[in-house]
Amino acid sequence: MKIPNHIAIILDGNGRWAKSKGMPRNYGHVKGCDNLEYICEVAKELGVKYLTVYAFSTENWKRSREEVEGLMRLFRNYLKKCIKISKKNNMRVRIIGDPTAFDQDIQDSIRELEEFSKDFDDLHFQIALNYGSRDEICRAVNRMLKDQAEGRLTGPVTEETISGYLDTGEIPDPDLLIRTSGELRLSNFLLWQLAYTEFYFTPVPWPDFKKDELLKAIGKYNERDRRYGGVKEE
Ligand code: FPP
């Protein structure tokens, strides 16, 4: 079975999963976070080189104060704990999105984790935090304008130029996108990067998405005929 080089996952369904158990939404996020830790290990063991997950969107600030506070607590704890996890998994961690909206201590933890893990390279793990694809593209264009005005960028702008200015920089585009919990949309995730990616949607909520489910998604990916618009060689 061919293992995709880069898997992207929209982590969805924590809230509904918790509700189905009569628990508060933040309990679902805690279990979702545990599952993220577990799936990183599974991905590494399977030989996945890049894993990118959508953990908090630019829209997620609109959730209740209680839920946002719960998520911030979770991010705080996880970013600290992730120092050890990155070492254990030989995993480089990068945050994509705009971190400037977070409290200073969270921004400091992000910098510390990225710096600490920068030479690990079994698994490259990207966490999208305060991420929105349109916002990412706007930030990239504004940086391009600034670099052009200051002489660091000269035209013509190519697809590679734009890819390079995105938060995902030199990270290759995803081969497989998974969205858990039944919704069939992209929710402003990696719009540019997913141009040729295979999509897999499953009704399984994120906290229940275990190794067997990941293997099922990879199995489906293997059944697909990836042609990139070209003619298939018979
Ligand atoms: C979507 O489920 C999930 C989120 C908005 C948060 C994702 C967060 C985690 C998996 C845990 C923490 C991650 C890190 C990096 C520490 P939902 O709340 O939209 O579920 P619903 O659609 O059932 O309401």
Short mmCIF file of C-alpha atoms in Angstrom, two decimals, residues 21-232:
data_model
loop_
_atom_site.label_atom_id
_atom_site.label_comp_id
_atom_site.label_asym_id
_atom_site.label_seq_id
_atom_site.Cartn_x
_atom_site.Cartn_y
_atom_site.Cartn_z
CA LYS A 21 -22.07 11.03 25.69
CA GLY A 22 -23.90 13.68 27.72
CA MET A 23 -20.66 15.59 28.28
CA PRO A 24 -19.70 19.26 27.67
CA ARG A 25 -18.12 20.24 24.35
CA ASN A 26 -14.76 20.94 25.96
CA TYR A 27 -14.56 17.32 27.09
CA GLY A 28 -14.73 16.43 23.38
CA HIS A 29 -11.81 18.77 22.66
CA VAL A 30 -9.73 17.19 25.44
CA LYS A 31 -10.34 13.74 23.96
CA GLY A 32 -9.72 15.16 20.49
CA CYS A 33 -6.36 16.41 21.69
CA ASP A 34 -5.48 12.97 23.10
CA ASN A 35 -6.41 11.47 19.75
CA LEU A 36 -4.20 13.94 17.93
CA GLU A 37 -1.25 12.78 20.01
CA TYR A 38 -2.10 9.17 19.19
CA ILE A 39 -2.55 9.78 15.44
CA CYS A 40 0.85 11.51 15.27
CA GLU A 41 2.42 8.29 16.56
CA VAL A 42 0.44 6.19 14.11
CA ALA A 43 1.38 8.49 11.21
CA LYS A 44 5.03 8.28 12.11
CA GLU A 45 4.87 4.50 12.42
CA LEU A 46 3.22 4.23 8.97
CA GLY A 47 5.92 6.41 7.41
CA VAL A 48 3.80 9.49 6.70
CA LYS A 49 6.27 12.35 6.24
CA TYR A 50 3.93 15.37 6.64
CA LEU A 51 0.78 15.69 8.72
CA THR A 52 -1.20 18.95 8.85
CA VAL A 53 -4.24 19.41 11.07
CA TYR A 54 -6.89 22.13 11.34
CA ALA A 55 -7.26 22.76 15.06
CA PHE A 56 -8.59 26.34 15.30
CA SER A 57 -9.91 28.49 12.47
CA THR A 58 -10.15 32.26 12.18
CA GLU A 59 -13.92 31.69 12.58
CA ASN A 60 -13.65 29.66 15.79
CA TRP A 61 -13.31 32.83 17.92
CA LYS A 62 -17.08 33.21 17.47
CA ARG A 63 -17.78 30.20 19.69
CA SER A 64 -18.94 30.73 23.26
CA ARG A 65 -16.48 32.34 25.66
CA GLU A 66 -16.41 29.16 27.71
CA GLU A 67 -15.51 27.02 24.71
CA VAL A 68 -12.82 29.42 23.43
CA GLU A 69 -11.30 29.61 26.92
CA GLY A 70 -11.32 25.82 27.15
CA LEU A 71 -9.56 25.56 23.80
CA MET A 72 -6.94 28.14 24.82
CA ARG A 73 -6.24 26.14 27.99
CA LEU A 74 -5.86 23.04 25.87
CA PHE A 75 -3.48 24.75 23.42
CA ARG A 76 -1.41 26.13 26.32
CA ASN A 77 -0.99 22.68 27.87
CA TYR A 78 -0.50 20.87 24.60
CA LEU A 79 2.16 23.27 23.24
CA LYS A 80 4.20 22.75 26.39
CA LYS A 81 3.72 18.98 26.42
CA CYS A 82 4.54 18.84 22.72
CA ILE A 83 8.20 19.65 23.43
CA LYS A 84 8.57 16.12 24.85
CA ILE A 85 6.34 14.55 22.20
CA SER A 86 8.36 16.16 19.39
CA LYS A 87 11.54 14.60 20.78
CA LYS A 88 9.94 11.20 21.31
CA ASN A 89 8.55 11.11 17.78
CA ASN A 90 11.53 12.89 16.19
CA MET A 91 8.87 15.27 14.92
CA ARG A 92 9.26 18.82 13.67
CA VAL A 93 6.31 20.98 14.70
CA ARG A 94 5.24 24.14 12.95
CA ILE A 95 2.21 26.33 13.47
CA ILE A 96 0.42 27.72 10.42
CA GLY A 97 -2.02 30.60 10.72
CA ASP A 98 -1.70 33.98 12.39
CA PRO A 99 -0.40 33.52 15.94
CA THR A 100 -0.53 37.25 16.77
CA ALA A 101 -4.15 36.94 17.97
CA PHE A 102 -3.13 34.63 20.83
CA ASP A 103 -2.01 35.68 24.32
CA GLN A 104 1.72 36.38 24.55
CA ASP A 105 2.50 33.20 26.54
CA ILE A 106 0.92 31.04 23.81
CA GLN A 107 2.94 32.88 21.16
CA ASP A 108 6.09 32.28 23.23
CA SER A 109 5.29 28.56 23.54
CA ILE A 110 4.80 28.34 19.78
CA ARG A 111 8.19 29.93 19.13
CA GLU A 112 9.86 27.70 21.71
CA LEU A 113 8.34 24.52 20.28
CA GLU A 114 9.20 25.43 16.68
CA GLU A 115 12.77 26.28 17.65
CA PHE A 116 13.22 23.16 19.82
CA SER A 117 11.92 20.77 17.15
CA LYS A 118 13.41 22.38 14.05
CA ASP A 119 15.99 19.64 13.36
CA PHE A 120 13.68 16.66 13.96
CA ASP A 121 12.62 15.11 10.71
CA ASP A 122 10.83 11.76 10.90
CA LEU A 123 7.45 13.47 10.85
CA HIS A 124 6.73 17.09 9.93
CA PHE A 125 3.66 18.11 11.90
CA GLN A 126 1.81 21.33 11.07
CA ILE A 127 -0.93 22.61 13.38
CA ALA A 128 -3.27 25.23 11.94
CA LEU A 129 -4.12 27.71 14.70
CA ASN A 130 -6.08 30.88 14.03
CA TYR A 131 -5.85 29.72 10.43
CA GLY A 132 -8.01 30.62 7.47
CA SER A 133 -6.87 30.03 3.92
CA ARG A 134 -8.13 33.37 2.60
CA ASP A 135 -6.43 35.14 5.48
CA GLU A 136 -3.21 33.24 4.71
CA ILE A 137 -3.41 34.31 1.05
CA CYS A 138 -4.01 37.98 2.05
CA ARG A 139 -1.04 37.90 4.42
CA ALA A 140 1.11 36.32 1.68
CA VAL A 141 0.12 38.96 -0.90
CA ASN A 142 0.84 41.77 1.56
CA ARG A 143 4.30 40.32 2.26
CA MET A 144 4.91 40.05 -1.46
CA LEU A 145 3.96 43.72 -1.95
CA LYS A 146 6.29 44.74 0.86
CA ASP A 147 9.15 42.63 -0.52
CA GLN A 148 8.59 44.06 -3.98
CA ALA A 149 8.61 47.63 -2.67
CA GLU A 150 11.84 46.92 -0.81
CA GLY A 151 13.48 45.18 -3.78
CA ARG A 152 13.52 41.60 -2.45
CA LEU A 153 10.92 40.36 -4.93
CA THR A 154 10.90 40.96 -8.66
CA GLY A 155 8.34 39.63 -11.11
CA PRO A 156 6.99 37.67 -12.75
CA VAL A 157 5.13 36.07 -9.87
CA THR A 158 4.78 32.33 -10.51
CA GLU A 159 2.78 29.60 -8.78
CA GLU A 160 6.00 28.68 -6.97
CA THR A 161 6.42 32.27 -5.76
CA ILE A 162 2.92 32.25 -4.26
CA SER A 163 3.36 28.78 -2.71
CA GLY A 164 6.60 29.98 -1.14
CA TYR A 165 4.93 32.97 0.53
CA LEU A 166 2.15 30.91 2.11
CA ASP A 167 2.46 29.72 5.73
CA THR A 168 3.16 26.24 4.36
CA GLY A 169 6.30 27.64 2.63
CA GLU A 170 8.47 24.76 1.44
CA ILE A 171 6.07 22.07 2.76
CA PRO A 172 4.80 19.95 -0.15
CA ASP A 173 1.07 20.03 -0.99
CA PRO A 174 -1.12 17.39 0.70
CA ASP A 175 -1.75 14.13 -1.16
CA LEU A 176 -4.77 13.19 0.94
CA LEU A 177 -7.27 15.36 2.83
CA ILE A 178 -9.44 13.72 5.47
CA ARG A 179 -12.44 15.38 7.11
CA THR A 180 -14.07 13.57 10.01
CA SER A 181 -17.64 13.75 11.28
CA GLY A 182 -19.65 13.89 8.10
CA GLU A 183 -19.47 17.48 6.83
CA LEU A 184 -18.61 17.78 3.13
CA ARG A 185 -16.81 21.12 2.89
CA LEU A 186 -13.34 22.64 3.18
CA SER A 187 -14.16 25.39 5.68
CA ASN A 188 -11.41 27.69 4.39
CA PHE A 189 -8.61 25.12 4.87
CA LEU A 190 -5.56 25.08 2.54
CA LEU A 191 -7.53 26.25 -0.53
CA TRP A 192 -4.42 26.82 -2.67
CA GLN A 193 -2.53 23.75 -1.44
CA LEU A 194 -5.40 21.27 -2.00
CA ALA A 195 -5.64 21.92 -5.77
CA TYR A 196 -4.73 18.30 -6.70
CA THR A 197 -5.37 16.54 -3.39
CA GLU A 198 -7.60 13.47 -3.02
CA PHE A 199 -10.47 13.98 -0.55
CA TYR A 200 -11.80 11.46 1.96
CA PHE A 201 -14.85 12.21 4.10
CA THR A 202 -15.95 9.97 6.94
CA PRO A 203 -18.87 10.15 9.39
CA VAL A 204 -16.57 9.00 12.22
CA PRO A 205 -16.10 11.86 14.75
CA TRP A 206 -12.50 12.91 15.42
CA PRO A 207 -12.14 11.38 18.92
CA ASP A 208 -13.07 7.95 17.44
CA PHE A 209 -10.78 8.24 14.40
CA LYS A 210 -8.20 5.54 15.19
CA LYS A 211 -5.55 3.63 13.23
CA ASP A 212 -8.10 1.39 11.46
CA GLU A 213 -9.93 4.49 10.19
CA LEU A 214 -6.69 6.07 8.97
CA LEU A 215 -5.80 2.86 7.16
CA LYS A 216 -9.26 2.82 5.57
CA ALA A 217 -8.68 6.37 4.27
CA ILE A 218 -5.24 5.41 2.92
CA GLY A 219 -6.78 2.30 1.33
CA LYS A 220 -9.35 4.45 -0.51
CA TYR A 221 -6.57 6.81 -1.58
CA ASN A 222 -4.74 3.81 -3.06
CA GLU A 223 -7.82 2.87 -5.11
CA ARG A 224 -7.87 6.29 -6.78
CA ASP A 225 -6.33 6.97 -10.12
CA ARG A 226 -4.20 10.07 -9.65
CA ARG A 227 -3.85 11.67 -13.05
CA TYR A 228 -3.53 15.40 -12.42
CA GLY A 229 -5.60 16.10 -15.54
CA GLY A 230 -3.15 14.24 -17.76
CA VAL A 231 -3.83 11.12 -19.81
CA LYS A 232 -3.53 7.84 -17.96
#
